[in-house]
């Protein structure tokens, strides 16, 4: 019998653990979201042993700062066999947190029945979190105040106005915001001569 459940979930410690850049954290679940497998990197960053993880509901590592609506969106996609990418703040066994960009992928049998789900997680760039953190705080506040449906309305309206799915929104954040950040950093690190070259290349002056 599993000893880990919602009642004995760790107390939150407001301290981030940064996932190394090249690490990929993988977990596999059955169709109900019960963990069936996890790679060593996922196990190590979660702080649990593999024995503790396998057989547990994946919400074991749910961080209370995460808006519920995000998981609603994820489950609606993967149940429909549509893959989705989402930015997730997770809770470790020691109560600390880590951020990941997660690719949720559905596996089906020959009759197109879901047999399992796999999540592939990598570290997000800080620039992604600059947008996602306040967005999730707003969603959580709406959820606490007016319920999950109101949060979903807010999210869908926000995305509709942009003409993007949540996936597209995250992808554009990575491409637009982060690349601009990278250009600025490279520019700031350069010498005067290099800076001139930079402007020539990027801004045509
Ligand atoms: C393959 C897979 C991976 C998941 N990974 C996470 C995860 O890293 N963190 C998380 O909080 N929920 C994850 N979930 C979602 C959980 O199943 C759950 O919906 C979520 O934690 C919210 O919990 P709740 O429904 O009890 O509120 C994952 C689900 C699947 C199918």
Tab-separated table of C-alpha atoms and ligand atoms in Angstrom:
chain	number	residue	atom	x	y	z
A	1	UNK	CA	0.000	0.000	0.000
A	2	UNK	CA	1.197	3.525	-0.792
A	3	UNK	CA	2.024	5.649	2.205
A	4	UNK	CA	2.219	8.892	0.213
A	5	UNK	CA	-1.003	10.808	-0.250
A	6	UNK	CA	-2.418	14.346	-0.197
A	7	UNK	CA	-2.604	14.328	3.607
A	8	UNK	CA	1.116	13.799	4.142
A	9	UNK	CA	2.350	16.006	1.319
A	10	UNK	CA	5.498	17.995	2.202
A	11	UNK	CA	5.313	21.476	3.596
A	12	UNK	CA	6.213	24.104	0.993
A	13	UNK	CA	9.664	25.693	1.240
A	14	UNK	CA	10.003	28.833	-0.891
A	15	UNK	CA	13.317	27.822	-2.432
A	16	UNK	CA	13.985	27.000	-6.060
A	17	UNK	CA	16.091	24.089	-7.256
A	18	UNK	CA	17.347	24.827	-10.767
A	19	UNK	CA	17.172	21.892	-13.163
A	20	UNK	CA	20.501	21.539	-15.052
A	21	UNK	CA	20.260	22.758	-18.660
A	22	UNK	CA	20.755	19.403	-20.385
A	23	UNK	CA	18.723	17.234	-18.026
A	24	UNK	CA	15.546	15.557	-19.265
A	25	UNK	CA	13.185	14.411	-16.531
A	26	UNK	CA	10.904	11.609	-17.723
A	27	UNK	CA	7.921	9.949	-16.100
A	28	UNK	CA	5.329	7.540	-17.451
A	29	UNK	CA	1.780	7.041	-16.175
A	30	UNK	CA	-1.128	4.714	-16.800
A	31	UNK	CA	-4.292	6.250	-18.336
A	32	UNK	CA	-5.410	7.411	-14.857
A	33	UNK	CA	-2.211	9.331	-14.101
A	34	UNK	CA	-0.647	6.753	-11.774
A	35	UNK	CA	3.137	6.750	-12.171
A	36	UNK	CA	4.432	3.527	-13.710
A	37	UNK	CA	8.016	4.542	-14.482
A	38	UNK	CA	10.490	7.396	-14.067
A	39	UNK	CA	14.047	7.996	-15.232
A	40	UNK	CA	16.917	8.485	-12.766
A	41	UNK	CA	17.017	12.262	-13.350
A	42	UNK	CA	13.312	12.670	-12.532
A	43	UNK	CA	13.711	10.470	-9.443
A	44	UNK	CA	16.761	12.413	-8.261
A	45	UNK	CA	15.216	15.889	-8.724
A	46	UNK	CA	11.899	14.864	-7.136
A	47	UNK	CA	13.680	13.818	-3.939
A	48	UNK	CA	11.599	10.623	-3.712
A	49	UNK	CA	12.852	7.105	-4.292
A	50	UNK	CA	11.641	5.276	-7.387
A	51	UNK	CA	9.716	2.897	-5.117
A	52	UNK	CA	7.858	5.834	-3.582
A	53	UNK	CA	7.008	7.283	-6.993
A	54	UNK	CA	5.869	4.173	-8.858
A	55	UNK	CA	2.250	3.461	-7.950
A	56	UNK	CA	1.606	7.013	-6.704
A	57	UNK	CA	-0.787	9.464	-8.366
A	58	UNK	CA	1.244	12.045	-10.327
A	59	UNK	CA	-0.389	14.802	-8.297
A	60	UNK	CA	2.025	13.784	-5.549
A	61	UNK	CA	4.414	16.420	-6.910
A	62	UNK	CA	1.762	19.066	-7.612
A	63	UNK	CA	2.824	22.453	-6.281
A	64	UNK	CA	0.020	24.460	-4.595
A	65	UNK	CA	1.036	27.541	-6.652
A	66	UNK	CA	0.036	25.761	-9.866
A	67	UNK	CA	-3.366	26.845	-11.190
A	68	UNK	CA	-5.681	23.811	-11.481
A	69	UNK	CA	-6.908	25.057	-14.844
A	70	UNK	CA	-3.502	24.276	-16.367
A	71	UNK	CA	-3.900	20.581	-15.517
A	72	UNK	CA	-7.484	20.672	-16.769
A	73	UNK	CA	-6.173	21.905	-20.132
A	74	UNK	CA	-3.400	19.280	-20.142
A	75	UNK	CA	-5.797	16.400	-19.370
A	76	UNK	CA	-8.331	17.551	-21.985
A	77	UNK	CA	-5.580	17.448	-24.605
A	78	UNK	CA	-3.931	14.154	-23.683
A	79	UNK	CA	-7.256	12.315	-23.235
A	80	UNK	CA	-8.020	13.419	-26.796
A	81	UNK	CA	-4.598	12.043	-27.818
A	82	UNK	CA	-3.318	15.519	-28.560
A	83	UNK	CA	0.159	16.221	-27.252
A	84	UNK	CA	0.674	19.454	-25.343
A	85	UNK	CA	3.560	21.411	-23.892
A	86	UNK	CA	3.113	23.181	-20.545
A	87	UNK	CA	5.250	25.090	-18.085
A	88	UNK	CA	4.939	23.456	-14.647
A	89	UNK	CA	6.134	24.304	-11.139
A	90	UNK	CA	6.680	21.077	-9.206
A	91	UNK	CA	7.024	20.273	-5.527
A	92	UNK	CA	9.959	18.197	-4.293
A	93	UNK	CA	9.865	15.855	-1.321
A	94	UNK	CA	11.855	18.421	0.698
A	95	UNK	CA	9.205	21.078	-0.064
A	96	UNK	CA	11.419	23.070	-2.475
A	97	UNK	CA	10.241	23.717	-6.040
A	98	UNK	CA	11.562	23.425	-9.582
A	99	UNK	CA	10.251	24.742	-12.894
A	100	UNK	CA	10.080	22.650	-16.053
A	101	UNK	CA	8.731	22.855	-19.578
A	102	UNK	CA	6.869	19.599	-20.040
A	103	UNK	CA	5.945	17.775	-23.238
A	104	UNK	CA	2.986	15.483	-22.534
A	105	UNK	CA	2.786	12.653	-25.048
A	106	UNK	CA	0.014	10.041	-25.347
A	107	UNK	CA	0.695	6.430	-26.309
A	108	UNK	CA	-2.110	4.434	-27.947
A	109	UNK	CA	-2.643	0.815	-28.958
A	110	UNK	CA	-3.661	-0.353	-32.436
A	111	UNK	CA	-7.333	0.465	-31.634
A	112	UNK	CA	-6.335	4.023	-30.657
A	113	UNK	CA	-7.047	3.353	-26.960
A	114	UNK	CA	-4.758	5.217	-24.558
A	115	UNK	CA	-2.267	2.839	-22.970
A	116	UNK	CA	0.016	5.324	-21.218
A	117	UNK	CA	1.212	8.914	-21.051
A	118	UNK	CA	4.824	10.075	-20.994
A	119	UNK	CA	6.095	13.454	-19.802
A	120	UNK	CA	9.466	14.827	-20.972
A	121	UNK	CA	10.643	17.811	-18.931
A	122	UNK	CA	13.459	20.299	-19.416
A	123	UNK	CA	14.521	23.465	-17.633
A	124	UNK	CA	12.841	26.605	-18.970
A	125	UNK	CA	14.872	29.730	-19.627
A	126	UNK	CA	14.393	32.431	-16.993
A	127	UNK	CA	12.846	34.702	-19.612
A	128	UNK	CA	9.932	32.255	-20.024
A	129	UNK	CA	9.259	32.385	-16.287
A	130	UNK	CA	9.206	36.192	-16.338
A	131	UNK	CA	5.893	35.900	-18.209
A	132	UNK	CA	4.578	32.581	-16.900
A	133	UNK	CA	4.965	33.294	-13.167
A	134	UNK	CA	2.743	36.400	-13.098
A	135	UNK	CA	0.309	34.719	-15.478
A	136	UNK	CA	-0.040	31.670	-13.198
A	137	UNK	CA	-0.354	33.937	-10.142
A	138	UNK	CA	-3.250	35.732	-11.854
A	139	UNK	CA	-4.912	32.439	-12.827
A	140	UNK	CA	-4.507	31.102	-9.280
A	141	UNK	CA	-5.957	34.288	-7.802
A	142	UNK	CA	-8.999	34.084	-10.118
A	143	UNK	CA	-9.391	30.401	-9.251
A	144	UNK	CA	-9.282	31.066	-5.507
A	145	UNK	CA	-11.672	34.002	-5.823
A	146	UNK	CA	-14.138	32.883	-8.486
A	147	UNK	CA	-13.433	29.207	-9.265
A	148	UNK	CA	-11.772	27.186	-11.994
A	149	UNK	CA	-14.365	28.051	-14.665
A	150	UNK	CA	-13.627	31.757	-14.277
A	151	UNK	CA	-9.885	31.038	-14.560
A	152	UNK	CA	-10.511	28.991	-17.680
A	153	UNK	CA	-12.522	31.844	-19.220
A	154	UNK	CA	-9.700	34.255	-18.460
A	155	UNK	CA	-7.090	31.928	-19.987
A	156	UNK	CA	-9.119	31.140	-23.100
A	157	UNK	CA	-9.978	34.799	-23.631
A	158	UNK	CA	-6.310	35.780	-23.242
A	159	UNK	CA	-5.227	33.159	-25.797
A	160	UNK	CA	-8.087	33.925	-28.174
A	161	UNK	CA	-7.157	37.599	-28.257
A	162	UNK	CA	-3.627	36.566	-29.208
A	163	UNK	CA	-4.916	34.054	-31.736
A	164	UNK	CA	-2.731	31.350	-30.175
A	165	UNK	CA	-3.113	27.996	-28.467
A	166	UNK	CA	-1.337	27.646	-25.111
A	167	UNK	CA	1.374	25.623	-26.921
A	168	UNK	CA	1.916	28.392	-29.465
A	169	UNK	CA	1.990	30.958	-26.696
A	170	UNK	CA	4.813	29.112	-24.863
A	171	UNK	CA	6.699	28.497	-28.088
A	172	UNK	CA	6.474	32.175	-29.055
A	173	UNK	CA	7.643	33.139	-25.578
A	174	UNK	CA	10.739	31.002	-26.067
A	175	UNK	CA	11.436	32.247	-29.563
A	176	UNK	CA	10.542	35.927	-29.227
A	177	UNK	CA	11.284	36.895	-25.630
A	178	UNK	CA	14.251	34.614	-25.101
A	179	UNK	CA	15.954	35.308	-28.387
A	180	UNK	CA	15.638	39.024	-27.824
A	181	UNK	CA	17.128	38.482	-24.367
A	182	UNK	CA	19.991	36.439	-25.860
A	183	UNK	CA	20.729	39.152	-28.432
A	184	UNK	CA	20.740	41.833	-25.746
A	185	UNK	CA	23.053	39.761	-23.493
A	186	UNK	CA	25.452	39.038	-26.342
A	187	UNK	CA	25.417	42.713	-27.215
A	188	UNK	CA	26.101	43.816	-23.648
A	189	UNK	CA	28.978	41.316	-23.380
A	190	UNK	CA	30.635	42.507	-26.603
A	191	UNK	CA	33.418	45.092	-27.208
A	192	UNK	CA	32.661	48.481	-28.810
A	193	UNK	CA	33.700	47.193	-32.238
A	194	UNK	CA	31.608	44.048	-31.850
A	195	UNK	CA	28.695	46.159	-30.714
A	196	UNK	CA	28.867	48.159	-33.902
A	197	UNK	CA	28.852	44.884	-35.822
A	198	UNK	CA	25.894	43.731	-33.812
A	199	UNK	CA	23.821	46.746	-34.712
A	200	UNK	CA	24.817	46.383	-38.349
A	201	UNK	CA	23.629	42.792	-38.367
A	202	UNK	CA	20.454	43.098	-36.361
A	203	UNK	CA	19.180	46.585	-36.820
A	204	UNK	CA	20.706	47.668	-40.110
A	205	UNK	CA	22.501	50.759	-38.833
B	1	LIG	C1	2.418	11.837	-17.918
B	1	LIG	C2	1.922	12.817	-16.886
B	1	LIG	C3	2.831	13.607	-16.217
B	1	LIG	C4	2.420	14.519	-15.258
B	1	LIG	N1	3.341	15.294	-14.643
B	1	LIG	C5	2.956	16.154	-13.693
B	1	LIG	C6	3.913	16.940	-13.018
B	1	LIG	O1	5.119	16.920	-13.306
B	1	LIG	N2	3.470	17.775	-12.041
B	1	LIG	C7	2.144	17.865	-11.702
B	1	LIG	O2	1.815	18.628	-10.790
B	1	LIG	N3	1.208	17.148	-12.366
B	1	LIG	C8	1.590	16.316	-13.340
B	1	LIG	N4	0.643	15.590	-14.013
B	1	LIG	C9	-0.785	15.909	-13.774
B	1	LIG	C10	-1.371	15.158	-12.573
B	1	LIG	O3	-1.880	13.941	-13.044
B	1	LIG	C11	-2.513	15.973	-11.918
B	1	LIG	O4	-3.532	16.218	-12.853
B	1	LIG	C12	-2.050	17.333	-11.364
B	1	LIG	O5	-0.967	17.184	-10.515
B	1	LIG	C13	-3.178	18.057	-10.612
B	1	LIG	O6	-3.592	17.294	-9.536
B	1	LIG	P1	-5.107	17.228	-9.106
B	1	LIG	O7	-5.862	16.808	-10.330
B	1	LIG	O8	-5.193	16.244	-8.001
B	1	LIG	O9	-5.457	18.601	-8.691
B	1	LIG	C14	1.027	14.659	-14.963
B	1	LIG	C15	0.104	13.857	-15.648
B	1	LIG	C16	0.542	12.962	-16.600
B	1	LIG	C17	-0.465	12.120	-17.332
